[in-house]
Amino acid sequence: MKARIFSGVQPSGNLHIGNYLGALKNWVEIQGDYESIFGIVDLHAVTVYQSPAELRAKILETAALFLAVGIDPRQSSIVVQSSVPEHSELAWMLTCVTPVGWLERMTQYKAKSQEQETIGDGLLQYPVLMAADILIYQAAIVPVGDDQAQHLELTRDIAQRFNSLYGETFVMPATHLPTVGSRVMGLDDPEKKMSKSATGSGHAIGLLDPPEQIRKKIMRATTDSQPQVDFDCLGAGVRNLIDISQAFMSWTSAESRTEFQGMRYGDLKKKVAEIVVSKVEPIQQRYREITSEPGYVDAVLAQGAERVSPIAKSTVRLVKERMGLYTAV
Ligand code: TRP
């Protein structure tokens, strides 16, 4: 039997090449080796306010992009979190075994709560819901970026605490970090990880950005005052452009050195832009095909929910039994 994996993406902001190289590309490559479940975690998105119309559109856009990058709905289940109510149900049960102190220590909570005037309870509960996403499917492996590693540790802490209070119930999920080089930084600020909330600017390259815009953003990317690529002292901006190309082309470091060493920055950028455009265009083409077929994405999501629902139901039932909650006969 194949081991089960779960991972998720929030349907807020625009999916960008950092999401692709750091997560989606990896999912596509490993989906056949596991029983794969990929979530569009809309309940996480609403921990900060989302415009309802935009959120609705983004959920379908995200699902279509999953398909466009190569997630195969015959092999993998694509699931919208809110369409499987057991995620929320289990989250409550896990909340009851989670000390508030564990949640207040989360770095993402600390960062996000600083940006808010009033801190929604959901922002604090965010990692408990994430634990529920994983534990509801008894996932053995969770492929995530390193920024989510702390949430994964907390997931294991919650699972362990539950198991020790109520008896062995949950599988301990292992973290699966992507390979080195897939951490894509912002084009305008190579010290910061590329973020979803800023694709309009020169910060991120959206998977659905028109090719002309992609070229412009890359030509304007922050570099340094050296004239040409020198692998013995790469500035963060240049390194990022090289890493992006290397990841898209699946080159080794030696291959990318051969490609870029000694190249003037202007030529480097032109070359990187062509690489990115040549990889993103086929994704956009498939995206257009997928979204031009009425009802197709909804059908994939319905099928995904239907496939995983029995797993979620049986976990909730087990948890209820363990906790002494009422389970109808
Ligand atoms: N918190 C994750 C992120 O922002 C998204 C997420 C929610 C997730 N639930 C998950 C990732 C479960 C992996 C497993 O990237």
PDB file of C-alpha atoms in Angstrom, residues 66-310:
ATOM      1  CA  PHE A  66      -3.243  22.531  -9.820  1.00  0.00           C
ATOM      2  CA  LEU A  67      -4.514  20.724 -12.907  1.00  0.00           C
ATOM      3  CA  ALA A  68      -2.614  22.952 -15.317  1.00  0.00           C
ATOM      4  CA  VAL A  69       0.749  22.269 -13.659  1.00  0.00           C
ATOM      5  CA  GLY A  70       0.148  18.547 -13.930  1.00  0.00           C
ATOM      6  CA  ILE A  71      -1.638  17.277 -10.866  1.00  0.00           C
ATOM      7  CA  ASP A  72      -3.504  14.328 -12.267  1.00  0.00           C
ATOM      8  CA  PRO A  73      -6.996  13.943 -10.809  1.00  0.00           C
ATOM      9  CA  ARG A  74      -6.975  10.223 -11.593  1.00  0.00           C
ATOM     10  CA  GLN A  75      -3.982   9.743  -9.308  1.00  0.00           C
ATOM     11  CA  SER A  76      -4.443  12.532  -6.779  1.00  0.00           C
ATOM     12  CA  SER A  77      -7.431  13.916  -4.936  1.00  0.00           C
ATOM     13  CA  ILE A  78      -7.871  17.673  -5.120  1.00  0.00           C
ATOM     14  CA  VAL A  79     -10.048  18.805  -2.241  1.00  0.00           C
ATOM     15  CA  VAL A  80     -11.493  22.107  -1.107  1.00  0.00           C
ATOM     16  CA  GLN A  81     -11.092  22.090   2.663  1.00  0.00           C
ATOM     17  CA  SER A  82     -14.527  23.542   3.473  1.00  0.00           C
ATOM     18  CA  SER A  83     -16.254  20.902   1.349  1.00  0.00           C
ATOM     19  CA  VAL A  84     -15.122  18.179   3.765  1.00  0.00           C
ATOM     20  CA  PRO A  85     -16.701  19.355   7.034  1.00  0.00           C
ATOM     21  CA  GLU A  86     -14.659  16.895   9.125  1.00  0.00           C
ATOM     22  CA  HIS A  87     -11.656  19.236   8.873  1.00  0.00           C
ATOM     23  CA  SER A  88     -13.469  21.770  11.068  1.00  0.00           C
ATOM     24  CA  GLU A  89     -14.957  19.097  13.268  1.00  0.00           C
ATOM     25  CA  LEU A  90     -11.603  17.531  14.067  1.00  0.00           C
ATOM     26  CA  ALA A  91     -10.066  20.990  14.529  1.00  0.00           C
ATOM     27  CA  TRP A  92     -12.399  21.605  17.474  1.00  0.00           C
ATOM     28  CA  MET A  93     -11.498  18.313  19.095  1.00  0.00           C
ATOM     29  CA  LEU A  94      -7.798  19.091  18.688  1.00  0.00           C
ATOM     30  CA  THR A  95      -8.304  22.619  20.015  1.00  0.00           C
ATOM     31  CA  CYS A  96      -9.403  21.070  23.279  1.00  0.00           C
ATOM     32  CA  VAL A  97      -6.043  19.329  23.772  1.00  0.00           C
ATOM     33  CA  THR A  98      -3.906  22.281  22.647  1.00  0.00           C
ATOM     34  CA  PRO A  99      -2.432  24.685  25.210  1.00  0.00           C
ATOM     35  CA  VAL A 100      -2.839  28.337  24.171  1.00  0.00           C
ATOM     36  CA  GLY A 101       0.846  28.897  24.930  1.00  0.00           C
ATOM     37  CA  TRP A 102       1.842  26.563  22.098  1.00  0.00           C
ATOM     38  CA  LEU A 103      -0.173  28.675  19.662  1.00  0.00           C
ATOM     39  CA  GLU A 104       1.045  32.037  20.917  1.00  0.00           C
ATOM     40  CA  ARG A 105       4.615  30.914  20.296  1.00  0.00           C
ATOM     41  CA  MET A 106       4.108  30.310  16.556  1.00  0.00           C
ATOM     42  CA  THR A 107       6.237  32.709  14.523  1.00  0.00           C
ATOM     43  CA  GLN A 108       3.637  33.030  11.766  1.00  0.00           C
ATOM     44  CA  TYR A 109       0.992  33.982  14.324  1.00  0.00           C
ATOM     45  CA  LYS A 110       3.281  36.579  15.841  1.00  0.00           C
ATOM     46  CA  ALA A 111       4.023  38.077  12.432  1.00  0.00           C
ATOM     47  CA  LYS A 112       0.454  38.035  11.119  1.00  0.00           C
ATOM     48  CA  SER A 113      -1.179  39.277  14.310  1.00  0.00           C
ATOM     49  CA  GLN A 114       1.054  42.340  14.248  1.00  0.00           C
ATOM     50  CA  GLU A 115      -0.466  43.377  10.927  1.00  0.00           C
ATOM     51  CA  GLN A 116      -4.054  43.211  12.261  1.00  0.00           C
ATOM     52  CA  GLU A 117      -6.010  45.804  14.210  1.00  0.00           C
ATOM     53  CA  THR A 118      -8.011  43.115  15.950  1.00  0.00           C
ATOM     54  CA  ILE A 119      -6.635  39.622  16.079  1.00  0.00           C
ATOM     55  CA  GLY A 120      -9.250  37.097  15.026  1.00  0.00           C
ATOM     56  CA  ASP A 121      -9.358  33.915  17.072  1.00  0.00           C
ATOM     57  CA  GLY A 122      -8.954  32.063  13.771  1.00  0.00           C
ATOM     58  CA  LEU A 123      -5.454  33.444  13.389  1.00  0.00           C
ATOM     59  CA  LEU A 124      -4.480  31.845  16.689  1.00  0.00           C
ATOM     60  CA  GLN A 125      -6.290  28.612  15.822  1.00  0.00           C
ATOM     61  CA  TYR A 126      -4.748  28.476  12.353  1.00  0.00           C
ATOM     62  CA  PRO A 127      -2.165  25.782  13.193  1.00  0.00           C
ATOM     63  CA  VAL A 128      -4.765  23.604  14.926  1.00  0.00           C
ATOM     64  CA  LEU A 129      -6.856  23.604  11.760  1.00  0.00           C
ATOM     65  CA  MET A 130      -3.713  22.770   9.815  1.00  0.00           C
ATOM     66  CA  ALA A 131      -3.046  19.867  12.191  1.00  0.00           C
ATOM     67  CA  ALA A 132      -6.607  18.705  11.543  1.00  0.00           C
ATOM     68  CA  ASP A 133      -6.060  18.852   7.748  1.00  0.00           C
ATOM     69  CA  ILE A 134      -3.173  16.442   8.121  1.00  0.00           C
ATOM     70  CA  LEU A 135      -4.409  14.193  10.913  1.00  0.00           C
ATOM     71  CA  ILE A 136      -7.907  13.788   9.458  1.00  0.00           C
ATOM     72  CA  TYR A 137      -6.294  11.776   6.632  1.00  0.00           C
ATOM     73  CA  GLN A 138      -3.696  10.078   8.857  1.00  0.00           C
ATOM     74  CA  ALA A 139      -1.138  11.420   6.377  1.00  0.00           C
ATOM     75  CA  ALA A 140       2.326   9.907   6.814  1.00  0.00           C
ATOM     76  CA  ILE A 141       4.172  12.629   4.936  1.00  0.00           C
ATOM     77  CA  VAL A 142       3.555  16.344   4.457  1.00  0.00           C
ATOM     78  CA  PRO A 143       5.545  18.134   1.754  1.00  0.00           C
ATOM     79  CA  VAL A 144       5.832  21.801   2.783  1.00  0.00           C
ATOM     80  CA  GLY A 145       8.191  24.735   2.540  1.00  0.00           C
ATOM     81  CA  ASP A 146      10.522  25.380   5.457  1.00  0.00           C
ATOM     82  CA  ASP A 147       8.306  28.265   6.609  1.00  0.00           C
ATOM     83  CA  GLN A 148       5.713  25.634   7.581  1.00  0.00           C
ATOM     84  CA  ALA A 149       8.111  23.360   9.470  1.00  0.00           C
ATOM     85  CA  GLN A 150       7.138  24.854  12.833  1.00  0.00           C
ATOM     86  CA  HIS A 151       3.463  24.170  12.123  1.00  0.00           C
ATOM     87  CA  LEU A 152       4.345  20.568  11.346  1.00  0.00           C
ATOM     88  CA  GLU A 153       6.175  20.200  14.642  1.00  0.00           C
ATOM     89  CA  LEU A 154       3.129  21.545  16.399  1.00  0.00           C
ATOM     90  CA  THR A 155       0.968  19.057  14.498  1.00  0.00           C
ATOM     91  CA  ARG A 156       3.090  16.240  15.885  1.00  0.00           C
ATOM     92  CA  ASP A 157       2.942  17.729  19.393  1.00  0.00           C
ATOM     93  CA  ILE A 158      -0.852  17.913  19.209  1.00  0.00           C
ATOM     94  CA  ALA A 159      -1.095  14.364  17.844  1.00  0.00           C
ATOM     95  CA  GLN A 160       1.201  13.083  20.557  1.00  0.00           C
ATOM     96  CA  ARG A 161      -0.711  14.830  23.285  1.00  0.00           C
ATOM     97  CA  PHE A 162      -3.966  13.429  21.969  1.00  0.00           C
ATOM     98  CA  ASN A 163      -2.475   9.939  21.743  1.00  0.00           C
ATOM     99  CA  SER A 164      -1.145  10.093  25.271  1.00  0.00           C
ATOM    100  CA  LEU A 165      -4.440  11.346  26.693  1.00  0.00           C
ATOM    101  CA  TYR A 166      -6.806   9.086  24.766  1.00  0.00           C
ATOM    102  CA  GLY A 167      -4.676   6.221  23.422  1.00  0.00           C
ATOM    103  CA  GLU A 168      -2.949   5.653  20.070  1.00  0.00           C
ATOM    104  CA  THR A 169      -5.102   7.375  17.489  1.00  0.00           C
ATOM    105  CA  PHE A 170      -3.020   9.414  15.080  1.00  0.00           C
ATOM    106  CA  VAL A 171      -0.191   8.564  12.725  1.00  0.00           C
ATOM    107  CA  MET A 172       2.814  10.876  13.288  1.00  0.00           C
ATOM    108  CA  PRO A 173       3.232  12.872  10.075  1.00  0.00           C
ATOM    109  CA  ALA A 174       6.767  13.442   8.789  1.00  0.00           C
ATOM    110  CA  THR A 175       7.842  16.742   7.246  1.00  0.00           C
ATOM    111  CA  HIS A 176       9.148  16.531   3.692  1.00  0.00           C
ATOM    112  CA  LEU A 177      11.082  19.673   2.768  1.00  0.00           C
ATOM    113  CA  PRO A 178      11.705  20.480  -0.893  1.00  0.00           C
ATOM    114  CA  THR A 179      15.188  20.132  -2.326  1.00  0.00           C
ATOM    115  CA  VAL A 180      17.639  22.993  -1.935  1.00  0.00           C
ATOM    116  CA  GLY A 181      17.391  25.707  -4.541  1.00  0.00           C
ATOM    117  CA  SER A 182      13.625  25.804  -4.661  1.00  0.00           C
ATOM    118  CA  ARG A 183      13.309  28.619  -2.157  1.00  0.00           C
ATOM    119  CA  VAL A 184      12.428  31.475  -4.457  1.00  0.00           C
ATOM    120  CA  MET A 185      12.986  35.005  -3.199  1.00  0.00           C
ATOM    121  CA  GLY A 186      11.246  38.254  -4.171  1.00  0.00           C
ATOM    122  CA  LEU A 187      12.608  39.875  -7.335  1.00  0.00           C
ATOM    123  CA  ASP A 188      12.496  43.315  -5.766  1.00  0.00           C
ATOM    124  CA  ASP A 189      13.967  42.160  -2.453  1.00  0.00           C
ATOM    125  CA  PRO A 190      16.025  38.954  -2.636  1.00  0.00           C
ATOM    126  CA  GLU A 191      16.226  38.794   1.168  1.00  0.00           C
ATOM    127  CA  LYS A 192      12.488  38.016   1.417  1.00  0.00           C
ATOM    128  CA  LYS A 193      10.746  34.843   0.313  1.00  0.00           C
ATOM    129  CA  MET A 194       8.473  35.426  -2.690  1.00  0.00           C
ATOM    130  CA  SER A 195       5.018  36.101  -1.280  1.00  0.00           C
ATOM    131  CA  LYS A 196       1.546  35.663  -2.704  1.00  0.00           C
ATOM    132  CA  SER A 197       0.114  38.980  -1.651  1.00  0.00           C
ATOM    133  CA  ALA A 198       2.297  41.098  -3.939  1.00  0.00           C
ATOM    134  CA  THR A 199       2.160  39.818  -7.537  1.00  0.00           C
ATOM    135  CA  GLY A 200       0.995  43.142  -8.982  1.00  0.00           C
ATOM    136  CA  SER A 201       4.331  44.771  -8.277  1.00  0.00           C
ATOM    137  CA  GLY A 202       7.797  43.681  -9.325  1.00  0.00           C
ATOM    138  CA  HIS A 203       7.958  41.295  -6.387  1.00  0.00           C
ATOM    139  CA  ALA A 204       6.551  37.995  -7.640  1.00  0.00           C
ATOM    140  CA  ILE A 205       5.920  36.323 -10.977  1.00  0.00           C
ATOM    141  CA  GLY A 206       2.374  35.017 -11.056  1.00  0.00           C
ATOM    142  CA  LEU A 207       1.785  31.757 -12.902  1.00  0.00           C
ATOM    143  CA  LEU A 208      -0.866  33.609 -14.875  1.00  0.00           C
ATOM    144  CA  ASP A 209       1.170  36.763 -15.570  1.00  0.00           C
ATOM    145  CA  PRO A 210       1.290  37.607 -19.306  1.00  0.00           C
ATOM    146  CA  PRO A 211       4.732  36.807 -20.806  1.00  0.00           C
ATOM    147  CA  GLU A 212       5.450  40.489 -21.466  1.00  0.00           C
ATOM    148  CA  GLN A 213       4.925  41.277 -17.817  1.00  0.00           C
ATOM    149  CA  ILE A 214       7.145  38.379 -16.768  1.00  0.00           C
ATOM    150  CA  ARG A 215       9.968  39.708 -18.952  1.00  0.00           C
ATOM    151  CA  LYS A 216       9.559  43.203 -17.547  1.00  0.00           C
ATOM    152  CA  LYS A 217       9.619  42.019 -13.956  1.00  0.00           C
ATOM    153  CA  ILE A 218      12.776  39.991 -14.516  1.00  0.00           C
ATOM    154  CA  MET A 219      14.551  42.803 -16.372  1.00  0.00           C
ATOM    155  CA  ARG A 220      13.802  45.070 -13.395  1.00  0.00           C
ATOM    156  CA  ALA A 221      14.869  42.549 -10.731  1.00  0.00           C
ATOM    157  CA  THR A 222      17.226  43.816  -8.060  1.00  0.00           C
ATOM    158  CA  THR A 223      20.830  42.731  -8.571  1.00  0.00           C
ATOM    159  CA  ASP A 224      24.046  44.344  -7.320  1.00  0.00           C
ATOM    160  CA  SER A 225      26.783  46.593  -8.596  1.00  0.00           C
ATOM    161  CA  GLN A 226      28.947  43.863 -10.183  1.00  0.00           C
ATOM    162  CA  PRO A 227      28.918  43.891 -13.993  1.00  0.00           C
ATOM    163  CA  GLN A 228      28.736  40.166 -14.582  1.00  0.00           C
ATOM    164  CA  VAL A 229      28.021  36.784 -13.003  1.00  0.00           C
ATOM    165  CA  ASP A 230      30.797  35.528 -10.765  1.00  0.00           C
ATOM    166  CA  PHE A 231      29.965  32.238  -9.065  1.00  0.00           C
ATOM    167  CA  ASP A 232      32.643  32.840  -6.453  1.00  0.00           C
ATOM    168  CA  CYS A 233      30.775  35.833  -5.054  1.00  0.00           C
ATOM    169  CA  LEU A 234      27.109  35.786  -6.030  1.00  0.00           C
ATOM    170  CA  GLY A 235      24.878  38.545  -4.681  1.00  0.00           C
ATOM    171  CA  ALA A 236      21.466  37.452  -3.370  1.00  0.00           C
ATOM    172  CA  GLY A 237      19.527  38.890  -6.338  1.00  0.00           C
ATOM    173  CA  VAL A 238      21.674  37.247  -9.000  1.00  0.00           C
ATOM    174  CA  ARG A 239      21.733  33.987  -7.072  1.00  0.00           C
ATOM    175  CA  ASN A 240      17.934  34.053  -6.971  1.00  0.00           C
ATOM    176  CA  LEU A 241      17.674  34.494 -10.763  1.00  0.00           C
ATOM    177  CA  ILE A 242      20.114  31.637 -11.262  1.00  0.00           C
ATOM    178  CA  ASP A 243      18.305  29.419  -8.750  1.00  0.00           C
ATOM    179  CA  ILE A 244      14.998  30.060 -10.511  1.00  0.00           C
ATOM    180  CA  SER A 245      16.464  29.012 -13.864  1.00  0.00           C
ATOM    181  CA  GLN A 246      18.215  26.021 -12.379  1.00  0.00           C
ATOM    182  CA  ALA A 247      15.020  24.810 -10.714  1.00  0.00           C
ATOM    183  CA  PHE A 248      12.907  25.296 -13.859  1.00  0.00           C
ATOM    184  CA  MET A 249      15.470  23.504 -16.041  1.00  0.00           C
ATOM    185  CA  SER A 250      16.307  20.841 -13.425  1.00  0.00           C
ATOM    186  CA  TRP A 251      19.984  21.676 -13.920  1.00  0.00           C
ATOM    187  CA  THR A 252      22.751  20.683 -11.531  1.00  0.00           C
ATOM    188  CA  SER A 253      24.811  23.510  -9.993  1.00  0.00           C
ATOM    189  CA  ALA A 254      27.635  22.622 -12.378  1.00  0.00           C
ATOM    190  CA  GLU A 255      25.340  22.932 -15.376  1.00  0.00           C
ATOM    191  CA  SER A 256      24.052  26.281 -14.280  1.00  0.00           C
ATOM    192  CA  ARG A 257      27.592  27.509 -13.718  1.00  0.00           C
ATOM    193  CA  THR A 258      28.449  26.572 -17.284  1.00  0.00           C
ATOM    194  CA  GLU A 259      25.355  28.406 -18.532  1.00  0.00           C
ATOM    195  CA  PHE A 260      25.826  31.625 -16.601  1.00  0.00           C
ATOM    196  CA  GLN A 261      29.424  32.153 -15.452  1.00  0.00           C
ATOM    197  CA  GLY A 262      30.810  35.451 -16.739  1.00  0.00           C
ATOM    198  CA  MET A 263      27.523  36.549 -18.299  1.00  0.00           C
ATOM    199  CA  ARG A 264      26.693  40.251 -18.123  1.00  0.00           C
ATOM    200  CA  TYR A 265      23.653  40.963 -15.956  1.00  0.00           C
ATOM    201  CA  GLY A 266      21.602  42.284 -18.872  1.00  0.00           C
ATOM    202  CA  ASP A 267      22.136  39.053 -20.818  1.00  0.00           C
ATOM    203  CA  LEU A 268      21.555  36.953 -17.727  1.00  0.00           C
ATOM    204  CA  LYS A 269      18.172  38.560 -17.204  1.00  0.00           C
ATOM    205  CA  LYS A 270      17.170  38.068 -20.841  1.00  0.00           C
ATOM    206  CA  LYS A 271      18.075  34.431 -20.636  1.00  0.00           C
ATOM    207  CA  VAL A 272      16.283  33.896 -17.312  1.00  0.00           C
ATOM    208  CA  ALA A 273      13.194  35.624 -18.716  1.00  0.00           C
ATOM    209  CA  GLU A 274      13.148  33.289 -21.720  1.00  0.00           C
ATOM    210  CA  ILE A 275      13.499  30.242 -19.496  1.00  0.00           C
ATOM    211  CA  VAL A 276      10.676  31.327 -17.193  1.00  0.00           C
ATOM    212  CA  VAL A 277       8.371  32.272 -20.072  1.00  0.00           C
ATOM    213  CA  SER A 278       9.056  28.993 -21.878  1.00  0.00           C
ATOM    214  CA  LYS A 279       8.076  27.023 -18.760  1.00  0.00           C
ATOM    215  CA  VAL A 280       5.096  29.138 -17.718  1.00  0.00           C
ATOM    216  CA  GLU A 281       3.483  29.465 -21.162  1.00  0.00           C
ATOM    217  CA  PRO A 282       2.510  25.767 -21.464  1.00  0.00           C
ATOM    218  CA  ILE A 283       0.981  25.948 -17.975  1.00  0.00           C
ATOM    219  CA  GLN A 284      -1.063  28.965 -19.070  1.00  0.00           C
ATOM    220  CA  GLN A 285      -2.111  27.167 -22.228  1.00  0.00           C
ATOM    221  CA  ARG A 286      -3.387  24.196 -20.224  1.00  0.00           C
ATOM    222  CA  TYR A 287      -5.053  26.577 -17.781  1.00  0.00           C
ATOM    223  CA  ARG A 288      -7.005  28.138 -20.648  1.00  0.00           C
ATOM    224  CA  GLU A 289      -8.055  24.721 -21.931  1.00  0.00           C
ATOM    225  CA  ILE A 290      -9.127  23.535 -18.491  1.00  0.00           C
ATOM    226  CA  THR A 291     -11.142  26.635 -17.702  1.00  0.00           C
ATOM    227  CA  SER A 292     -12.829  26.687 -21.093  1.00  0.00           C
ATOM    228  CA  GLU A 293     -14.549  23.407 -20.348  1.00  0.00           C
ATOM    229  CA  PRO A 294     -17.673  24.334 -18.373  1.00  0.00           C
ATOM    230  CA  GLY A 295     -18.074  22.452 -15.104  1.00  0.00           C
ATOM    231  CA  TYR A 296     -14.830  20.500 -15.417  1.00  0.00           C
ATOM    232  CA  VAL A 297     -13.039  21.996 -12.396  1.00  0.00           C
ATOM    233  CA  ASP A 298     -16.146  21.644 -10.227  1.00  0.00           C
ATOM    234  CA  ALA A 299     -16.423  18.007 -11.262  1.00  0.00           C
ATOM    235  CA  VAL A 300     -12.800  17.372 -10.268  1.00  0.00           C
ATOM    236  CA  LEU A 301     -13.427  18.978  -6.877  1.00  0.00           C
ATOM    237  CA  ALA A 302     -16.604  16.967  -6.322  1.00  0.00           C
ATOM    238  CA  GLN A 303     -14.761  13.777  -7.169  1.00  0.00           C
ATOM    239  CA  GLY A 304     -11.896  14.710  -4.832  1.00  0.00           C
ATOM    240  CA  ALA A 305     -14.247  15.359  -1.910  1.00  0.00           C
ATOM    241  CA  GLU A 306     -16.131  12.159  -2.568  1.00  0.00           C
ATOM    242  CA  ARG A 307     -12.946  10.108  -2.618  1.00  0.00           C
ATOM    243  CA  VAL A 308     -11.492  11.423   0.645  1.00  0.00           C
ATOM    244  CA  SER A 309     -14.704  11.780   2.583  1.00  0.00           C
ATOM    245  CA  PRO A 310     -14.771   8.164   3.872  1.00  0.00           C
TER     246      PRO A 310
END
